């Protein structure tokens, strides 16, 4: 069974990124099913190319929540509050949209949810179609980050089931991303 080594992008690759680890970026090895090494290598190459193109297009970068999932959104009537800002920092704002959507991809009203989220975001700031076209890239990136999140918690109860689901989802998204144009 192959391993994938997930390392943070370094400041040498992306000069605006600030490494937050005192001894450099973390690296985590994750056991994946046989036959996925080539898929992940191809995915990595395409993701890096597409991310470079996204960045060179003047992507919206700034303070983000970075964990904008249902559990972190409190609604009371028309009042909406976000909680759990421990992952917040500077990043691409499209990452917040991807985070809100990635776990809802199989919901029956996903398209309506995505449309409402994008419409709401556009009431607060510009979200050009050029950036929105990169949403599949950021959904894939978010799914891949969950692999590292789950690996760091592999001893928690019921995590093995969650890890298996997250791996399956990330690999399916990688396959879909590579065939999409």
XYZ file of N, CA, C and O in Angstrom:
724
model
N 0.850 -1.171 0.000
C 0.000 0.000 0.000
C 0.900 1.240 0.000
O 1.755 1.388 0.854
N 0.703 2.155 -0.972
C 1.570 3.331 -1.055
C 1.243 4.365 0.017
O 0.190 4.329 0.635
N 2.174 5.263 0.206
C 1.990 6.372 1.126
C 2.014 7.660 0.325
O 2.658 7.740 -0.710
N 1.335 8.663 0.797
C 1.456 9.997 0.230
C 2.068 10.870 1.308
O 1.731 10.757 2.476
N 2.988 11.682 0.920
C 3.602 12.605 1.862
C 2.996 13.975 1.602
O 3.152 14.533 0.519
N 2.243 14.470 2.547
C 1.583 15.763 2.419
C 2.416 16.808 3.142
O 2.480 16.786 4.356
N 3.067 17.680 2.403
C 3.857 18.744 3.007
C 3.247 20.079 2.654
O 2.715 20.254 1.572
N 3.342 21.018 3.551
C 2.872 22.369 3.284
C 3.684 22.962 2.150
O 4.857 22.671 1.989
N 3.044 23.830 1.360
C 3.786 24.559 0.342
C 4.725 25.508 1.056
O 4.364 26.146 2.030
N 5.937 25.605 0.594
C 6.922 26.418 1.293
C 6.891 27.851 0.798
O 6.389 28.149 -0.276
N 7.465 28.733 1.572
C 7.520 30.137 1.186
C 8.410 30.328 -0.039
O 8.303 31.324 -0.728
N 9.290 29.370 -0.340
C 10.089 29.465 -1.555
C 9.215 29.269 -2.786
O 9.431 29.876 -3.828
N 8.199 28.399 -2.673
C 7.285 28.157 -3.783
C 6.265 29.276 -3.904
O 5.983 29.761 -4.996
N 5.708 29.700 -2.780
C 4.706 30.765 -2.754
C 5.180 31.815 -1.757
O 4.983 31.676 -0.561
N 5.823 32.890 -2.258
C 6.476 33.855 -1.371
C 5.550 34.534 -0.370
O 6.017 34.968 0.673
N 4.261 34.628 -0.624
C 3.358 35.288 0.317
C 2.923 34.383 1.458
O 2.278 34.817 2.388
N 3.277 33.088 1.395
C 2.877 32.152 2.434
C 3.832 32.277 3.618
O 5.041 32.338 3.451
N 3.275 32.318 4.792
C 4.077 32.373 6.005
C 4.040 31.000 6.670
O 2.976 30.510 7.031
N 5.186 30.345 6.799
C 5.242 29.070 7.502
C 5.025 29.329 8.982
O 5.694 30.154 9.582
N 4.066 28.637 9.577
C 3.730 28.870 10.969
C 4.382 27.878 11.910
O 4.307 28.030 13.112
N 5.006 26.853 11.374
C 5.649 25.854 12.216
C 7.063 26.318 12.555
O 7.818 26.709 11.659
N 7.476 26.272 13.818
C 8.798 26.765 14.200
C 9.942 26.002 13.539
O 11.002 26.555 13.297
N 9.737 24.745 13.207
C 10.784 23.936 12.578
C 10.479 23.654 11.118
O 10.903 22.658 10.563
N 9.704 24.539 10.482
C 9.351 24.360 9.084
C 8.019 23.659 8.938
O 7.371 23.303 9.922
N 7.578 23.447 7.680
C 6.279 22.823 7.433
C 6.208 21.397 7.966
O 7.208 20.689 7.983
N 5.020 20.993 8.399
C 4.807 19.623 8.855
C 4.715 18.695 7.655
O 4.314 19.085 6.575
N 5.024 17.444 7.857
C 4.880 16.423 6.829
C 4.222 15.214 7.479
O 4.636 14.791 8.548
N 3.191 14.694 6.836
C 2.466 13.556 7.377
C 2.344 12.490 6.297
O 1.950 12.796 5.187
N 2.671 11.262 6.596
C 2.497 10.166 5.652
C 1.155 9.516 5.907
O 0.813 9.198 7.038
N 0.412 9.308 4.836
C -0.926 8.752 4.926
C -0.983 7.504 4.058
O -0.633 7.540 2.886
N -1.423 6.396 4.637
C -1.539 5.143 3.897
C -2.775 5.206 3.005
O -3.869 5.461 3.462
N -2.546 4.956 1.698
C -3.620 4.999 0.718
C -3.699 3.673 -0.028
O -2.736 2.907 -0.041
N -4.827 3.415 -0.670
C -4.989 2.145 -1.396
C -3.950 1.973 -2.502
O -3.454 2.947 -3.077
N -3.648 0.707 -2.811
C -2.730 0.395 -3.907
C -3.245 1.021 -5.201
O -4.451 1.154 -5.410
N -2.318 1.398 -6.063
C -2.688 1.930 -7.363
C -2.999 3.416 -7.368
O -3.429 3.941 -8.396
N -2.809 4.106 -6.255
C -3.166 5.527 -6.216
C -1.968 6.446 -6.386
O -2.144 7.648 -6.566
N -0.756 5.908 -6.367
C 0.436 6.756 -6.462
C 0.453 7.577 -7.749
O 0.701 8.780 -7.724
N 0.204 6.933 -8.880
C 0.218 7.640 -10.162
C -0.906 8.677 -10.218
O -0.702 9.793 -10.701
N -2.070 8.299 -9.715
C -3.203 9.229 -9.678
C -2.850 10.472 -8.878
O -3.084 11.607 -9.312
N -2.259 10.277 -7.707
C -1.940 11.417 -6.857
C -0.776 12.244 -7.397
O -0.766 13.465 -7.249
N 0.166 11.611 -8.054
C 1.258 12.364 -8.668
C 0.731 13.239 -9.800
O 1.093 14.414 -9.913
N -0.144 12.678 -10.618
C -0.750 13.451 -11.703
C -1.628 14.566 -11.142
O -1.621 15.691 -11.642
N -2.374 14.261 -10.087
C -3.214 15.271 -9.444
C -2.356 16.408 -8.901
O -2.653 17.585 -9.110
N -1.274 16.060 -8.211
C -0.369 17.076 -7.657
C 0.150 17.993 -8.758
O 0.121 19.220 -8.638
N 0.601 17.421 -9.868
C 1.158 18.228 -10.951
C 0.109 19.165 -11.537
O 0.382 20.341 -11.780
N -1.087 18.650 -11.742
C -2.153 19.497 -12.315
C -2.585 20.561 -11.314
O -2.807 21.715 -11.681
N -2.712 20.201 -10.040
C -3.116 21.160 -9.010
C -2.096 22.294 -8.912
O -2.468 23.472 -8.848
N -0.818 21.973 -8.907
C 0.205 23.017 -8.825
C 0.155 23.937 -10.036
O 0.263 25.163 -9.906
N -0.032 23.367 -11.216
C -0.140 24.178 -12.432
C -1.374 25.079 -12.369
O -1.298 26.278 -12.629
N -2.515 24.496 -11.978
C -3.756 25.270 -11.932
C -3.737 26.310 -10.820
O -4.279 27.406 -10.975
N -3.108 25.981 -9.701
C -2.999 26.949 -8.609
C -2.100 28.120 -9.013
O -2.409 29.278 -8.717
N -1.024 27.832 -9.721
C -0.169 28.910 -10.230
C -0.958 29.827 -11.169
O -0.835 31.052 -11.087
N -1.769 29.242 -12.049
C -2.584 30.040 -12.966
C -3.610 30.865 -12.191
O -3.849 32.037 -12.507
N -4.205 30.277 -11.176
C -5.184 30.980 -10.339
C -4.530 32.181 -9.664
O -5.065 33.283 -9.672
N -3.350 31.980 -9.105
C -2.638 33.050 -8.409
C -2.239 34.160 -9.373
O -2.404 35.346 -9.074
N -1.752 33.782 -10.540
C -1.303 34.792 -11.502
C -2.462 35.611 -12.049
O -2.247 36.703 -12.565
N -3.687 35.126 -11.898
C -4.865 35.863 -12.342
C -5.337 36.912 -11.351
O -6.360 37.552 -11.560
N -4.596 37.094 -10.255
C -4.969 38.111 -9.275
C -6.069 37.646 -8.340
O -7.021 38.372 -8.070
N -5.960 36.456 -7.844
C -6.984 35.848 -6.992
C -7.193 36.630 -5.702
O -6.283 37.268 -5.188
N -8.404 36.556 -5.185
C -8.781 37.235 -3.942
C -8.148 36.508 -2.755
O -8.480 35.363 -2.464
N -7.244 37.185 -2.083
C -6.464 36.621 -0.984
C -6.610 37.542 0.210
O -6.481 38.761 0.081
N -6.906 36.977 1.360
C -7.046 37.797 2.553
C -7.406 36.936 3.749
O -7.234 35.714 3.725
N -7.911 37.565 4.781
C -8.282 36.855 5.998
C -9.481 35.945 5.719
O -10.488 36.385 5.164
N -9.349 34.662 6.094
C -10.425 33.686 5.908
C -10.673 32.935 7.207
O -9.818 32.881 8.079
N -11.849 32.338 7.297
C -12.209 31.514 8.450
C -11.468 30.185 8.385
O -10.941 29.700 9.379
N -11.471 29.545 7.227
C -10.762 28.303 6.913
C -11.385 27.039 7.512
O -10.847 25.953 7.352
N -12.513 27.161 8.193
C -13.231 25.988 8.705
C -14.728 26.291 8.723
O -15.418 26.052 9.702
N -15.203 26.816 7.618
C -16.581 27.278 7.519
C -17.516 26.107 7.196
O -17.997 25.947 6.087
N -17.728 25.259 8.193
C -18.616 24.111 8.067
C -19.884 24.359 8.894
O -19.922 25.268 9.723
N -20.906 23.556 8.677
C -22.199 23.742 9.357
C -22.074 23.890 10.868
O -22.740 24.702 11.485
N -21.212 23.070 11.455
C -21.077 23.087 12.916
C -20.542 24.416 13.439
O -20.658 24.697 14.625
N -19.931 25.203 12.560
C -19.331 26.463 12.983
C -20.147 27.682 12.571
O -19.658 28.804 12.624
N -21.396 27.447 12.167
C -22.301 28.535 11.800
C -23.530 28.433 12.685
O -24.225 27.415 12.688
N -23.776 29.467 13.449
C -24.933 29.520 14.343
C -25.974 30.458 13.746
O -25.662 31.589 13.377
N -27.212 29.984 13.666
C -28.297 30.778 13.096
C -29.398 30.916 14.130
O -29.835 29.934 14.727
N -29.840 32.151 14.329
C -30.961 32.442 15.220
C -31.832 33.476 14.513
O -31.476 34.657 14.449
N -32.939 33.010 13.953
C -33.771 33.906 13.146
C -32.981 34.359 11.933
O -32.484 33.546 11.166
N -32.837 35.670 11.776
C -32.053 36.196 10.658
C -30.617 36.518 11.070
O -29.831 37.019 10.270
N -30.265 36.211 12.319
C -28.926 36.472 12.834
C -28.020 35.267 12.567
O -28.351 34.135 12.937
N -26.891 35.508 11.931
C -25.937 34.445 11.613
C -24.601 34.799 12.244
O -24.097 35.909 12.078
N -24.036 33.850 12.971
C -22.732 34.031 13.627
C -21.830 32.861 13.283
O -22.287 31.720 13.191
N -20.561 33.155 13.121
C -19.562 32.108 12.901
C -18.735 31.945 14.176
O -18.454 32.926 14.862
N -18.378 30.704 14.461
C -17.545 30.401 15.624
C -16.340 29.575 15.177
O -16.241 29.185 14.013
N -15.449 29.268 16.112
C -14.316 28.370 15.901
C -13.326 28.938 14.887
O -13.157 28.426 13.797
N -12.652 29.978 15.285
C -11.715 30.660 14.406
C -10.270 30.187 14.579
O -9.349 30.852 14.127
N -10.055 29.023 15.196
C -8.682 28.598 15.441
C -7.928 28.240 14.163
O -6.694 28.230 14.155
N -8.609 27.967 13.059
C -7.941 27.692 11.780
C -7.811 28.935 10.910
O -7.233 28.878 9.829
N -8.380 30.041 11.353
C -8.398 31.240 10.509
C -6.999 31.775 10.261
O -6.060 31.515 11.010
N -6.881 32.491 9.180
C -5.605 33.075 8.788
C -5.751 33.679 7.412
O -6.870 33.903 6.924
N -4.650 33.925 6.753
C -4.699 34.493 5.419
C -4.667 33.378 4.388
O -3.889 32.429 4.508
N -5.532 33.493 3.409
C -5.625 32.493 2.368
C -6.531 32.976 1.254
O -7.000 34.122 1.261
N -6.792 32.106 0.312
C -7.678 32.436 -0.799
C -9.122 32.342 -0.313
O -9.524 31.337 0.274
N -9.886 33.368 -0.566
C -11.263 33.394 -0.068
C -12.114 32.290 -0.692
O -13.083 31.846 -0.102
N -11.730 31.830 -1.857
C -12.438 30.713 -2.476
C -12.329 29.443 -1.629
O -13.189 28.571 -1.693
N -11.296 29.342 -0.798
C -11.132 28.192 0.089
C -12.286 28.115 1.091
O -12.758 27.019 1.412
N -12.758 29.265 1.584
C -13.908 29.256 2.498
C -15.161 28.728 1.806
O -15.932 27.966 2.385
N -15.371 29.126 0.561
C -16.530 28.631 -0.189
C -16.402 27.123 -0.397
O -17.364 26.371 -0.194
N -15.215 26.676 -0.775
C -14.983 25.239 -0.976
C -15.205 24.459 0.315
O -15.796 23.370 0.296
N -14.758 25.013 1.432
C -14.937 24.345 2.722
C -16.416 24.193 3.049
O -16.854 23.135 3.522
N -17.188 25.222 2.778
C -18.624 25.167 3.054
C -19.324 24.141 2.159
O -20.328 23.552 2.558
N -18.782 23.900 0.982
C -19.450 23.022 0.017
C -18.979 21.570 0.034
O -19.767 20.668 -0.248
N -17.726 21.314 0.357
C -17.153 19.989 0.126
C -17.911 18.871 0.848
O -18.117 17.797 0.275
N -18.353 19.094 2.051
C -19.059 18.039 2.794
C -20.528 17.925 2.393
O -21.232 17.030 2.845
N -20.984 18.831 1.554
C -22.390 18.838 1.138
C -22.582 18.379 -0.302
O -23.690 18.470 -0.829
N -21.535 17.881 -0.936
C -21.608 17.534 -2.353
C -22.685 16.502 -2.672
O -23.207 16.488 -3.781
N -23.021 15.647 -1.749
C -24.008 14.598 -2.016
C -25.402 14.935 -1.499
O -26.286 14.078 -1.526
N -25.571 16.154 -1.029
C -26.901 16.589 -0.569
C -27.831 16.719 -1.773
O -27.396 17.129 -2.855
N -29.124 16.406 -1.612
C -30.040 16.470 -2.756
C -30.179 17.876 -3.349
O -30.440 18.013 -4.533
N -30.001 18.902 -2.543
C -30.161 20.275 -3.033
C -28.826 21.005 -3.102
O -28.750 22.218 -2.902
N -27.777 20.259 -3.424
C -26.424 20.828 -3.453
C -26.326 22.037 -4.384
O -25.760 23.065 -4.021
N -26.874 21.912 -5.594
C -26.770 23.018 -6.556
C -27.439 24.282 -6.023
O -26.906 25.383 -6.189
N -28.588 24.121 -5.370
C -29.270 25.279 -4.781
C -28.450 25.859 -3.632
O -28.342 27.086 -3.485
N -27.843 24.982 -2.816
C -26.987 25.445 -1.719
C -25.794 26.230 -2.263
O -25.457 27.311 -1.757
N -25.162 25.685 -3.295
C -24.007 26.344 -3.878
C -24.419 27.697 -4.475
O -23.729 28.707 -4.259
N -25.522 27.725 -5.184
C -25.999 28.973 -5.773
C -26.291 30.034 -4.723
O -25.922 31.209 -4.884
N -26.943 29.629 -3.638
C -27.267 30.573 -2.562
C -25.992 31.077 -1.876
O -25.885 32.272 -1.554
N -25.036 30.197 -1.665
C -23.780 30.597 -1.031
C -23.035 31.606 -1.908
O -22.564 32.643 -1.425
N -22.946 31.317 -3.184
C -22.251 32.219 -4.111
C -22.986 33.558 -4.204
O -22.363 34.623 -4.166
N -24.309 33.498 -4.296
C -25.103 34.732 -4.340
C -24.873 35.569 -3.079
O -24.683 36.784 -3.144
N -24.862 34.917 -1.923
C -24.614 35.627 -0.676
C -23.221 36.228 -0.619
O -23.039 37.369 -0.179
N -22.228 35.468 -1.071
C -20.855 35.987 -1.095
C -20.755 37.213 -1.990
O -20.082 38.190 -1.647
N -21.461 37.174 -3.111
C -21.403 38.292 -4.049
C -22.092 39.544 -3.522
O -21.867 40.627 -4.058
N -22.907 39.419 -2.488
C -23.487 40.625 -1.885
C -22.464 41.357 -1.023
O -22.656 42.520 -0.682
N -21.382 40.670 -0.657
C -20.371 41.243 0.225
C -19.096 41.664 -0.502
O -18.391 42.552 -0.036
N -18.787 40.975 -1.595
C -17.568 41.307 -2.336
C -17.680 40.731 -3.736
O -18.467 39.820 -3.984
N -16.844 41.239 -4.608
C -16.835 40.749 -5.980
C -16.340 39.303 -6.000
O -15.399 38.943 -5.292
N -16.988 38.487 -6.795
C -16.556 37.110 -7.017
C -16.682 36.842 -8.515
O -17.702 36.369 -8.996
N -15.624 37.197 -9.252
C -15.692 37.055 -10.709
C -15.793 35.596 -11.149
O -15.297 34.696 -10.463
N -16.421 35.384 -12.283
C -16.569 34.038 -12.828
C -15.209 33.387 -13.032
O -15.052 32.183 -12.827
N -14.196 34.175 -13.386
C -12.836 33.664 -13.579
C -12.362 32.946 -12.317
O -11.756 31.891 -12.384
N -12.653 33.522 -11.142
C -12.274 32.855 -9.883
C -13.180 31.676 -9.600
O -12.726 30.617 -9.188
N -14.463 31.868 -9.811
C -15.427 30.810 -9.536
C -15.148 29.564 -10.374
O -15.422 28.451 -9.936
N -14.574 29.750 -11.545
C -14.211 28.604 -12.385
C -13.180 27.702 -11.699
O -13.025 26.541 -12.072
N -12.478 28.219 -10.703
C -11.482 27.429 -9.965
C -12.063 26.756 -8.729
O -11.320 26.129 -7.967
N -13.375 26.845 -8.534
C -13.988 26.214 -7.365
C -13.714 24.706 -7.296
O -13.396 24.200 -6.217
N -13.778 23.946 -8.396
C -13.444 22.512 -8.304
C -12.019 22.272 -7.793
O -11.783 21.323 -7.043
N -11.081 23.129 -8.156
C -9.714 23.024 -7.646
C -9.706 23.169 -6.131
O -9.092 22.365 -5.427
N -10.418 24.154 -5.611
C -10.402 24.397 -4.176
C -11.213 23.358 -3.403
O -10.871 23.038 -2.264
N -12.250 22.807 -4.012
C -12.974 21.707 -3.368
C -12.047 20.496 -3.247
O -11.994 19.846 -2.198
N -11.291 20.205 -4.299
C -10.315 19.114 -4.239
C -9.249 19.406 -3.181
O -8.927 18.531 -2.363
N -8.714 20.618 -3.161
C -7.697 20.965 -2.171
C -8.234 20.800 -0.754
O -7.550 20.276 0.121
N -9.482 21.220 -0.539
C -10.062 21.094 0.803
C -10.208 19.625 1.184
O -9.917 19.227 2.306
N -10.661 18.807 0.231
C -10.799 17.370 0.504
C -9.441 16.757 0.841
O -9.341 15.908 1.743
N -8.403 17.178 0.165
C -7.066 16.652 0.442
C -6.567 17.092 1.815
O -5.885 16.325 2.503
N -6.912 18.302 2.245
C -6.479 18.742 3.573
C -7.123 17.911 4.669
O -6.531 17.723 5.735
N -8.332 17.410 4.415
C -8.996 16.573 5.410
C -8.257 15.259 5.647
O -8.387 14.661 6.714
N -7.469 14.807 4.663
C -6.676 13.594 4.876
C -5.671 13.803 5.997
O -5.508 12.956 6.879
N -4.991 14.929 5.965
C -4.036 15.239 7.028
C -4.714 15.469 8.360
O -4.226 15.047 9.411
N -5.877 16.134 8.328
C -6.650 16.376 9.555
C -7.011 15.045 10.208
O -6.844 14.867 11.412
N -7.508 14.110 9.409
C -7.929 12.815 9.951
C -6.736 11.988 10.421
O -6.825 11.282 11.428
N -5.633 12.076 9.719
C -4.452 11.310 10.105
C -3.938 11.760 11.469
O -3.518 10.945 12.289
N -4.010 13.055 11.723
C -3.551 13.577 13.014
C -4.453 13.135 14.163
O -4.076 13.235 15.324
N -5.642 12.644 13.850
C -6.613 12.219 14.868
C -6.935 10.729 14.754
O -7.977 10.283 15.214
N -6.033 9.951 14.177
C -6.337 8.553 13.865
C -6.629 7.690 15.080
O -7.233 6.637 14.952
N -6.250 8.104 16.274
C -6.519 7.298 17.459
C -7.842 7.650 18.133
O -8.235 6.990 19.096
N -8.531 8.654 17.627
C -9.822 9.024 18.219
C -10.876 7.971 17.878
O -10.794 7.306 16.846
N -11.889 7.820 18.744
C -12.941 6.826 18.491
C -13.649 7.068 17.154
O -13.890 8.213 16.781
N -13.942 6.002 16.451
C -14.660 6.030 15.172
C -13.922 6.764 14.058
O -14.496 7.030 13.012
N -12.653 7.103 14.264
C -11.931 7.853 13.244
C -11.583 6.984 12.040
O -11.495 7.478 10.931
N -11.419 5.685 12.246
C -11.064 4.818 11.116
C -12.138 4.877 10.025
O -11.817 4.944 8.841
N -13.392 4.877 10.411
C -14.484 4.978 9.444
C -14.446 6.324 8.734
O -14.597 6.394 7.512
N -14.243 7.382 9.492
C -14.170 8.717 8.891
C -12.968 8.827 7.959
O -13.066 9.407 6.874
N -11.836 8.289 8.379
C -10.640 8.340 7.542
C -10.880 7.619 6.221
O -10.485 8.103 5.159
N -11.511 6.472 6.273
C -11.794 5.710 5.050
C -12.701 6.514 4.117
O -12.466 6.568 2.901
N -13.731 7.153 4.686
C -14.643 7.969 3.868
C -13.917 9.162 3.264
O -14.084 9.480 2.083
N -13.091 9.830 4.059
C -12.353 10.993 3.563
C -11.377 10.608 2.452
O -11.222 11.333 1.464
N -10.723 9.451 2.593
C -9.821 8.969 1.539
C -10.599 8.680 0.263
O -10.184 9.079 -0.830
N -11.722 7.981 0.399
C -12.542 7.656 -0.760
C -13.004 8.932 -1.463
O -12.929 9.044 -2.692
N -13.478 9.906 -0.686
C -13.942 11.173 -1.257
C -12.814 11.910 -1.968
O -12.989 12.408 -3.084
N -11.651 12.011 -1.321
C -10.528 12.742 -1.912
C -10.063 12.083 -3.207
O -9.796 12.771 -4.206
N -9.984 10.764 -3.221
C -9.560 10.060 -4.431
C -10.588 10.212 -5.547
O -10.222 10.396 -6.714
N -11.868 10.170 -5.212
C -12.913 10.362 -6.224
C -12.847 11.781 -6.797
O -12.976 11.982 -8.015
N -12.646 12.771 -5.933
C -12.523 14.146 -6.404
C -11.275 14.323 -7.279
O -11.317 15.053 -8.283
N -10.181 13.657 -6.918
C -8.961 13.736 -7.728
C -9.208 13.159 -9.121
O -8.837 13.760 -10.128
N -9.852 12.002 -9.168
C -10.161 11.383 -10.476
C -11.042 12.307 -11.306
O -10.793 12.505 -12.491
N -12.080 12.843 -10.703
C -13.002 13.736 -11.410
C -12.291 14.997 -11.881
O -12.540 15.488 -12.987
N -11.401 15.522 -11.062
C -10.688 16.745 -11.411
C -9.789 16.522 -12.635
O -9.695 17.392 -13.511
N -9.160 15.367 -12.696
C -8.247 15.093 -13.802
C -8.980 14.910 -15.122
O -8.402 15.213 -16.177
N -10.204 14.434 -15.104
C -10.932 14.235 -16.367
C -11.696 15.484 -16.795
O -12.112 15.595 -17.943
N -11.889 16.435 -15.888
C -12.613 17.663 -16.216
C -11.696 18.638 -16.940
O -10.496 18.674 -16.717
N -12.271 19.396 -17.799
C -11.499 20.447 -18.487
C -12.047 21.787 -18.184
O -13.059 22.188 -18.142
